[in-house]
Coordinates of C-alpha atoms and ligand atoms in Angstrom, one line a residue:
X17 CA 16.9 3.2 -11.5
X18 CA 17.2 -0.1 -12.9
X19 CA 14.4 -2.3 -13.3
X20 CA 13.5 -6.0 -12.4
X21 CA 11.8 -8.1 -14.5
X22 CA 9.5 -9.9 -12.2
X23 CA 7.2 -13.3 -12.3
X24 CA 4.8 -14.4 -9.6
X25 CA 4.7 -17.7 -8.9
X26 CA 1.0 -18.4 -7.4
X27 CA -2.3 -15.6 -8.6
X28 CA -4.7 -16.2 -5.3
X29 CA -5.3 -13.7 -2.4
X30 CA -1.8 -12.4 -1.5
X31 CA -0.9 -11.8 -4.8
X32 CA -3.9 -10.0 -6.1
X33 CA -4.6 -8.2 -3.4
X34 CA -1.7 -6.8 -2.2
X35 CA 1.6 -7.5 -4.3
X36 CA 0.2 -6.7 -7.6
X37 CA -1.5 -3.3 -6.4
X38 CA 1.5 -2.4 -4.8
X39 CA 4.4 -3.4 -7.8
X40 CA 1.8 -1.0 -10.2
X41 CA 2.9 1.4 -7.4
X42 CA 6.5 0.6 -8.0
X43 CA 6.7 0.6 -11.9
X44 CA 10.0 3.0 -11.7
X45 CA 11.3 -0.3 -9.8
X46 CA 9.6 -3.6 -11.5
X47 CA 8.1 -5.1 -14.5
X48 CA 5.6 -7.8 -13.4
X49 CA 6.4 -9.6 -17.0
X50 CA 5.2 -13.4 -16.3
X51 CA 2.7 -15.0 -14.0
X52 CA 1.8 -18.6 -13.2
X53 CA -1.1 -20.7 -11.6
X54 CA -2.3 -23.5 -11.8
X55 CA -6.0 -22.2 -12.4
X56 CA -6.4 -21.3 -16.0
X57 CA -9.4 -19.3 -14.9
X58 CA -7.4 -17.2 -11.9
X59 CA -4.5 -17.3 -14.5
X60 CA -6.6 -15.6 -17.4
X61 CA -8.5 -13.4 -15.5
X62 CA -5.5 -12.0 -13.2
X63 CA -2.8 -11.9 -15.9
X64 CA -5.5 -9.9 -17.9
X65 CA -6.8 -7.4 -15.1
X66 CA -3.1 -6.7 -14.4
X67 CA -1.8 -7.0 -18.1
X68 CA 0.7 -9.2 -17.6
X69 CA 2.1 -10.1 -21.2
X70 CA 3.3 -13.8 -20.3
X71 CA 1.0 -16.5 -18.3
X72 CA 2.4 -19.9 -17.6
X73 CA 0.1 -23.2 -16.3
X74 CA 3.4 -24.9 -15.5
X75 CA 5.9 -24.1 -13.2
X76 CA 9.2 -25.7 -15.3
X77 CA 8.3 -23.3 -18.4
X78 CA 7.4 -20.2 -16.0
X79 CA 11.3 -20.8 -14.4
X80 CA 12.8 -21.1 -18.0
X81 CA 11.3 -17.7 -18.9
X82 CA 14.7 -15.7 -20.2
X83 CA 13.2 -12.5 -19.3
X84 CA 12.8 -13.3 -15.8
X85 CA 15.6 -11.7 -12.9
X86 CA 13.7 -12.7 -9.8
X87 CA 10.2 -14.3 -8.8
X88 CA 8.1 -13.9 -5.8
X89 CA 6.8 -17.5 -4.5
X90 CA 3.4 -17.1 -3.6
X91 CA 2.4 -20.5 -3.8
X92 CA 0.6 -22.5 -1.0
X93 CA 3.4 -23.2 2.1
X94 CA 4.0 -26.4 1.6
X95 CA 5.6 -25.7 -2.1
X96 CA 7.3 -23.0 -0.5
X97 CA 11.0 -25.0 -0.5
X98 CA 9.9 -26.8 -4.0
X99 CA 9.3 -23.8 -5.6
X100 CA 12.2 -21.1 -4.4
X101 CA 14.5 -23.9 -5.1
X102 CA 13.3 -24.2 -8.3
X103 CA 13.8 -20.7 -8.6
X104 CA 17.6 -20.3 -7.7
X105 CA 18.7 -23.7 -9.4
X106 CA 16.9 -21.5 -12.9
X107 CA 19.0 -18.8 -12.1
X108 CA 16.5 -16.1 -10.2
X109 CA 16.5 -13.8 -7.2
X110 CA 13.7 -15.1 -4.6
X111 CA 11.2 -13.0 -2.9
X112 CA 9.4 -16.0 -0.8
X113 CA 6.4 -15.3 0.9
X114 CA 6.2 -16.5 4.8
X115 CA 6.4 -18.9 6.3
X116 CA 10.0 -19.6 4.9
X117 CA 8.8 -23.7 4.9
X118 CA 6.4 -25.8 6.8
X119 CA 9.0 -27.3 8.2
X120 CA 12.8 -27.4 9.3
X121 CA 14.0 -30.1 6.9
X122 CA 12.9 -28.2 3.8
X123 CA 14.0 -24.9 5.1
X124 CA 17.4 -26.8 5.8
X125 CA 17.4 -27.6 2.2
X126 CA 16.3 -24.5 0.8
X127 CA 19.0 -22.6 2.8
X128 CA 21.7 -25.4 1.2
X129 CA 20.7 -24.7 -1.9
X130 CA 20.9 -20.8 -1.5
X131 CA 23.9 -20.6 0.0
X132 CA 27.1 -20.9 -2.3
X133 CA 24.6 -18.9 -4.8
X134 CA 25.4 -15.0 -5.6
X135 CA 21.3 -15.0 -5.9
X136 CA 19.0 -12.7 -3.1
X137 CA 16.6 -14.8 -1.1
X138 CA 14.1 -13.0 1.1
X139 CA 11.7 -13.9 3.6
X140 CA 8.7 -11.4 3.2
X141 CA 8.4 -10.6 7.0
X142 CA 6.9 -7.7 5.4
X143 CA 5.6 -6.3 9.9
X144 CA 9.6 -6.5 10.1
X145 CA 9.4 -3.6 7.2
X146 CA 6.4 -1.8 8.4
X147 CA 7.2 1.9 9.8
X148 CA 5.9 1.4 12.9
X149 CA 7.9 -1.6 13.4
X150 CA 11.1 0.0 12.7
X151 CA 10.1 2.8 14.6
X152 CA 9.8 0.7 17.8
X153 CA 13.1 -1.0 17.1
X154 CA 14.7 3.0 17.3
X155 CA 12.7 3.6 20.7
X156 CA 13.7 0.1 22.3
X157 CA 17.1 1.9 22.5
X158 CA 16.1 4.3 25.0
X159 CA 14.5 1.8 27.3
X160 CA 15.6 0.1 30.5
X161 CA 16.3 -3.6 31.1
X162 CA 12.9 -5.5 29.5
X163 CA 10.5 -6.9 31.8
X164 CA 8.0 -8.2 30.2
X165 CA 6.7 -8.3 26.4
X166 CA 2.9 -9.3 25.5
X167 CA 2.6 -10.3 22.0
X168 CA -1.2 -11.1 20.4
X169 CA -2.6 -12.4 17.2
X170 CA -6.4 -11.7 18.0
X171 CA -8.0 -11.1 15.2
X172 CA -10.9 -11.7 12.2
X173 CA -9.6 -13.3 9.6
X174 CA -8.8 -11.8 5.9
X175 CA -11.8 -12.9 3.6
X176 CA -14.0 -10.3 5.8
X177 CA -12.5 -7.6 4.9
X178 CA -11.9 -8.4 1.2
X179 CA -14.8 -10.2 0.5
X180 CA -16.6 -7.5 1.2
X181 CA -14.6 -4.7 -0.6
X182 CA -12.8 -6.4 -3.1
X183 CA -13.1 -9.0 -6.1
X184 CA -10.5 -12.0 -5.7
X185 CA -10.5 -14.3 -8.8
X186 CA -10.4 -17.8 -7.1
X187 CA -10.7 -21.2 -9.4
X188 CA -13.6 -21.9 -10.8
X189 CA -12.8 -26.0 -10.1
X190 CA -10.5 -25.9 -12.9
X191 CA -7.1 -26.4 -11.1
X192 CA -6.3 -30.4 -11.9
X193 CA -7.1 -32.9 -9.6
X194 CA -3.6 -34.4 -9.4
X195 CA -2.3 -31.3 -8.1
X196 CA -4.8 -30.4 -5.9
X197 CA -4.6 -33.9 -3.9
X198 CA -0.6 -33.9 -4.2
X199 CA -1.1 -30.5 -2.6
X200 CA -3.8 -31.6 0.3
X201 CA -1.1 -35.1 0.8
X202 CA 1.7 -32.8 1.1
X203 CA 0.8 -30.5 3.3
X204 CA -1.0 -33.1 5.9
X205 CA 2.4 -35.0 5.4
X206 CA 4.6 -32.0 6.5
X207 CA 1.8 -30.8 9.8
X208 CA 2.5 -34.6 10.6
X209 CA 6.2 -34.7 10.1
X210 CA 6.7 -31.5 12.6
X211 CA 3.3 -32.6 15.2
X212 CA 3.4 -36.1 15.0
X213 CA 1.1 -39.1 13.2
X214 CA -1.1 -39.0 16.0
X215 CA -1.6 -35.5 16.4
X216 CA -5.1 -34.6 16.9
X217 CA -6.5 -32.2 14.3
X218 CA -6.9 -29.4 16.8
X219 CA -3.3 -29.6 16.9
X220 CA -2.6 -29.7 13.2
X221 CA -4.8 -26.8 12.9
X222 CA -2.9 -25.0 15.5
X223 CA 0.4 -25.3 13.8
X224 CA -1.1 -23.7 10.8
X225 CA -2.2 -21.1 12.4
X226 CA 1.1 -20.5 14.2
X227 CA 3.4 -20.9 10.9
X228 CA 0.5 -19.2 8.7
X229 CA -0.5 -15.9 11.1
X230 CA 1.8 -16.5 14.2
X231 CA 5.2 -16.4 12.0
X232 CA 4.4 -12.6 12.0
X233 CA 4.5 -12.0 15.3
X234 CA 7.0 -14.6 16.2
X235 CA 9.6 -13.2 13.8
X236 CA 8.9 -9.5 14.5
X237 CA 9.1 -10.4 18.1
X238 CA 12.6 -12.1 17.2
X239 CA 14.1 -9.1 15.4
X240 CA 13.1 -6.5 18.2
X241 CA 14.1 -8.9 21.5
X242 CA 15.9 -11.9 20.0
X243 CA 14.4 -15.6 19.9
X244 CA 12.7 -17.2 23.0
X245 CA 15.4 -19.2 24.8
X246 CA 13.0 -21.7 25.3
X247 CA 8.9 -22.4 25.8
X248 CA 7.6 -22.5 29.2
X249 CA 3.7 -23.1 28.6
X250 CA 1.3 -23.0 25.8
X251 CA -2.1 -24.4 25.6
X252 CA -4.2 -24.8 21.8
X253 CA -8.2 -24.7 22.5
X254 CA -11.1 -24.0 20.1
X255 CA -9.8 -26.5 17.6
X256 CA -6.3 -24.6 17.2
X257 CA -8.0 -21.2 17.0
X258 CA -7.2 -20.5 20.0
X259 CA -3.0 -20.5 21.4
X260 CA -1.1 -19.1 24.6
X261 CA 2.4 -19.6 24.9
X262 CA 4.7 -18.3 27.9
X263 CA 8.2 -17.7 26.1
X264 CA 11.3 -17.7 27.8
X265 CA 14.0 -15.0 27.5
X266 CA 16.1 -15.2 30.2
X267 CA 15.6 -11.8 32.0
X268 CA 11.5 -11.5 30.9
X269 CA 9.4 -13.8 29.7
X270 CA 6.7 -13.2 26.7
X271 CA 2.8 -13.9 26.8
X272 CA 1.8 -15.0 23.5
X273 CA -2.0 -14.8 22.6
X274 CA -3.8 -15.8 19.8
X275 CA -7.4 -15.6 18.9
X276 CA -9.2 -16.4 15.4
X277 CA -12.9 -15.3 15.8
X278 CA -15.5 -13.4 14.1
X279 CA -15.3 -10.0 15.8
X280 CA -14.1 -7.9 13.3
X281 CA -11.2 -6.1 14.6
X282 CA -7.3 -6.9 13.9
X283 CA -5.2 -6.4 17.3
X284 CA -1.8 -7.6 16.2
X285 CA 0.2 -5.7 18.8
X286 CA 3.6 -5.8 20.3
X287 CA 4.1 -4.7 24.4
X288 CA 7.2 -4.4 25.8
X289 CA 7.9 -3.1 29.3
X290 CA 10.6 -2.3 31.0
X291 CA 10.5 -0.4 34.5
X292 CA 9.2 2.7 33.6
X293 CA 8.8 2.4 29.8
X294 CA 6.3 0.9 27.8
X295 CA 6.0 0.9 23.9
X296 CA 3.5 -0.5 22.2
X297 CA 3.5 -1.1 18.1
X298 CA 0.4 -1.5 16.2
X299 CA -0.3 -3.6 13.1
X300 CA -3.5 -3.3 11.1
X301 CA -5.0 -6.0 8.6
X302 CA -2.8 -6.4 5.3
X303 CA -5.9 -7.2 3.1
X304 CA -7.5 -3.4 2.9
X305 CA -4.4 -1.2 1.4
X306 CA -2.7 1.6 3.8
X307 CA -4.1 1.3 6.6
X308 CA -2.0 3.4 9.6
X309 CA 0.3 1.3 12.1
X310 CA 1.3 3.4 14.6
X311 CA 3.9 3.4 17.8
X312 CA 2.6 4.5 21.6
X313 CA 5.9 5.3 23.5
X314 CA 5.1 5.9 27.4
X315 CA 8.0 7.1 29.7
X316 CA 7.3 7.5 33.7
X317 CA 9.4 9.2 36.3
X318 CA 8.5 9.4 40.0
X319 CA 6.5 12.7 39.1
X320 CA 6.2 12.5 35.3
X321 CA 4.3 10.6 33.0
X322 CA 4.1 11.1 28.9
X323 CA 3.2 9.4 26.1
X324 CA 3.9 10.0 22.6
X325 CA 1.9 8.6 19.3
X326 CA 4.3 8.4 16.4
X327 CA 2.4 8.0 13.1
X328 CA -0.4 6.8 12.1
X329 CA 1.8 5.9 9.4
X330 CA 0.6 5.1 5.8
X331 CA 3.3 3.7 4.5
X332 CA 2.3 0.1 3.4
X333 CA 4.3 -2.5 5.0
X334 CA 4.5 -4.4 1.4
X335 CA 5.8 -1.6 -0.2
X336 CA 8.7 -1.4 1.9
X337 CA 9.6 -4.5 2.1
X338 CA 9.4 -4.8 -2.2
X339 CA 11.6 -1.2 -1.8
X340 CA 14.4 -3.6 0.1
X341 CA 14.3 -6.3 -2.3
X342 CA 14.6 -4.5 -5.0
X343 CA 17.9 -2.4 -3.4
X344 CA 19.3 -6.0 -2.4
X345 CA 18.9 -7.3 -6.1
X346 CA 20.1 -4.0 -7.6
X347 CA 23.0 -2.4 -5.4
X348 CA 23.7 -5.8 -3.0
X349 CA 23.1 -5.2 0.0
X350 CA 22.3 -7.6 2.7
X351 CA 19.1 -8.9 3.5
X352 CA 17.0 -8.0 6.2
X353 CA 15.1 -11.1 6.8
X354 CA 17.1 -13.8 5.4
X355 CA 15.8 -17.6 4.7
X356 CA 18.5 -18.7 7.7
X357 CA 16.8 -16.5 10.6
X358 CA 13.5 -18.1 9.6
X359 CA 14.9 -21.3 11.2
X360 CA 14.2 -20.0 14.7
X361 CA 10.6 -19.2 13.9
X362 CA 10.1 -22.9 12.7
X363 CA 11.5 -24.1 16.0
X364 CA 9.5 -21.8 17.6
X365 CA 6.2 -23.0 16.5
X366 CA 7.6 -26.1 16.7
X367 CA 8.0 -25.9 20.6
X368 CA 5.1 -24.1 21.3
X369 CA 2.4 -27.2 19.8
X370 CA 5.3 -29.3 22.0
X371 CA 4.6 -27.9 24.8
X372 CA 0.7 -27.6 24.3
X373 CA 0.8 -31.7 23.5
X374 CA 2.6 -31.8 26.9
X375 CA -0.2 -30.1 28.4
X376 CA -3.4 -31.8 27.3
X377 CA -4.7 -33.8 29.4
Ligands
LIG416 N1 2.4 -11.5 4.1 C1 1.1 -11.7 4.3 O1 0.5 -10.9 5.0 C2 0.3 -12.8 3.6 C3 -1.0 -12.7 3.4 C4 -1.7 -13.7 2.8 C5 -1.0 -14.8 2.4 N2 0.4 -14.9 2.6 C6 1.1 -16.1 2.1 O2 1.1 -16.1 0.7 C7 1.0 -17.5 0.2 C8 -0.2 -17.6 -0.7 O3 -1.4 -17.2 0.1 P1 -2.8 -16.8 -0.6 O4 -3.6 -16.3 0.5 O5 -2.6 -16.1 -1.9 O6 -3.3 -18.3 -1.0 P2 -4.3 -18.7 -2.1 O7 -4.7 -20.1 -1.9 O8 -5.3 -17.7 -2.3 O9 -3.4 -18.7 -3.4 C9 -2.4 -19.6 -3.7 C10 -2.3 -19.7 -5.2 O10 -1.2 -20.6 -5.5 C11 -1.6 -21.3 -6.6 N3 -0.8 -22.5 -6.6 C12 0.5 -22.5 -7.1 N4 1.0 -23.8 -7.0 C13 0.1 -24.6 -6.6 C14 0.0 -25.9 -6.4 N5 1.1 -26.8 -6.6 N6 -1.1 -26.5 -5.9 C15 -2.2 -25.7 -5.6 N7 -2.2 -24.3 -5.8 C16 -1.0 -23.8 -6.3 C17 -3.1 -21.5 -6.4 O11 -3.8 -21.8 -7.6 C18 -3.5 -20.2 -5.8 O12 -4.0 -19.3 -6.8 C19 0.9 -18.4 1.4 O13 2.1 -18.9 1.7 C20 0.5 -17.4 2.5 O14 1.0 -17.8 3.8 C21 1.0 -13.9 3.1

């Protein structure tokens, strides 16, 4: 099989605690040959634990590496569009972590950039590549006309469940000022540019919550259903912690829910429902490794009633979804979650804190 010579762009959470475990998993498929951050400390200490022979504290010189086929961008979202342009215009294959961009304009320009090139681009929807995902989308076929789909993000966020089984490296205040405060200016200026100047922080917060955890749902919900046609409701509480949305699809509508708190559970769950059918797909929390999704499939007739469990699977979602890239990069084909469909999502979240702005008093 041939191998791709891989750097990641960006050493905190995602990438040490689930992309590098996983690529050491796939060492028939990739060589994770080059690594940069902006923390010489996280830098150091990650390139070391993972033995990564080249480590890079700027981004230019990272690019320029020769060895280098394709790069994962793992950087905070607002670099997102900065960086996986970077990345094509030096010549390499882009696995970008979600969401695609903060907002539409730098998506816009990102999917420019991309789009006379012969180079893959990937959105890592990685619940789009998790088996019980896919194993909904093969049951949907044997359901009636959809009624109704419930959607919900109510969970405990990562750091309790890796702070408490696993060492992250994280800066020891070493990363330069000057980037930190470009950072902290560019991601305010691009909550602004998509909520408005005036937005009130609740709000702000909300939008991150929606492009940073909601994006999952949103786009899974997408590629099993098809995009909202439009956004009846939604209301943001609890200082953006807290979101409904009512989404429009024509023949059903969809109840979005989503809850930050600190009950330690992870209910990221997909219902749809049609007359008689109802299948429900089960995420678990990406930050402990393996953990099972599974698909409920219930069918009722006027004097039947089953339901089937398929899985638990074990199948890590991130290890498919490194599995596709690497076939798209070596043997061409397309792209199952490409940076163009990641539009939809944008608008999406961008409609929902519309709608919720609408609504507060
Ligand atoms: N698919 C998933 O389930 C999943 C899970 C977690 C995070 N993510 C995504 O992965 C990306 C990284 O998330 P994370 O949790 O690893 O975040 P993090 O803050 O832990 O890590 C980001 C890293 O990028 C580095 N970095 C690169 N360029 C930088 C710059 N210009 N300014 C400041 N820091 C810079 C930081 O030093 C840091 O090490 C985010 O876009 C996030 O949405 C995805």
């Amino acid at each position: 099989m041939k191998k791709i010579s891989l750097g990641l762009l960006g050493a905190g959470e995602v990438a040490q605690l689930i992309h590098l475990p996983v690529l050491r998993q796939l060492q028939d498929r990739y060589d994770v040959v080059a690594l940069y951050d902006p923390s010489p400390s996280v830098l150091s200490k990650v390139g070391m634990t993972w033995n990564i022979p080249r480590l890079y504290g700027d981004v230019e010189a990272f690019l320029a590496d020769a060895g280098l086929d394709a790069v994962m961008i793992l950087s905070p979202d607002q670099f997102h569009g900065t960086h996986a342009r970077a990345a094509l215009q030096a010549g390499r294959h882009v696995f970008l972590e979600k969401p695609a961009c903060l907002t539409i304009a730098d998506l816009d320009a990102l999917i420019a950039a991309h789009r006379a090139s012969p180079l893959v681009a990937m959105v890592a929807y990685m619940r789009c590549y998790a088996p019980a995902f896919t194993q909904g989308q093969k049951l949907l076929g044997q359901m009636d006309e959809i009624r109704y789909a419930r959607v919900r993000d109510i969970i405990c966020e990562g750091p309790w469940y890796f702070q408490n089984w696993s060492d992250v490296a994280t800066p020891e205040d070493d990363i330069p000022t000057n980037i930190l405060t470009a950072g902290r200016a560019a991601r305010l200026a691009d909550l602004k540019s998509v909520c408005g100047d005036e937005a009130s922080p609740a709000i702000l917060k909300a939008y991150e919550v929606l492009t940073g955890l909601g994006v999952h749902s949103l786009s899974a919900l997408r590629v099993l259903l098809g995009a909202p046609r439009r956004v009846i409701s939604a209301h943001v509480a609890r200082g953006g912690l807290q979101i409904n949305a009512l989404l429009d699809h024509g023949d059903f509508i969809t109840n979005y829910e989503c809850v930050i708190d600190d009950v330690v559970r992870f209910d990221a769950t997909i219902e749809v429902m049609s007359g008689r059918e109802k299948l429900d797909i089960h995420y678990d929390t990406p930050y402990i490794r393996n953990l099972p999704g599974r698909t409920i499939f219930q069918q009722s007739t006027e004097t039947d009633n089953t339901i089937q469990t398929f899985g638990p699977f074990y199948k890590d979602p991130f290890r498919v979804e490194l599995e596709h890239f690497h076939d798209a990069v070596t043997n061409g084909i397309p792209v199952q979650t490409p940076l163009a469909d990641a539009t939809a999502d944008l608008e999406l979240c961008r409609h929902i804190i519309a709608a919720a702005q609408r609504s507060t008093p």
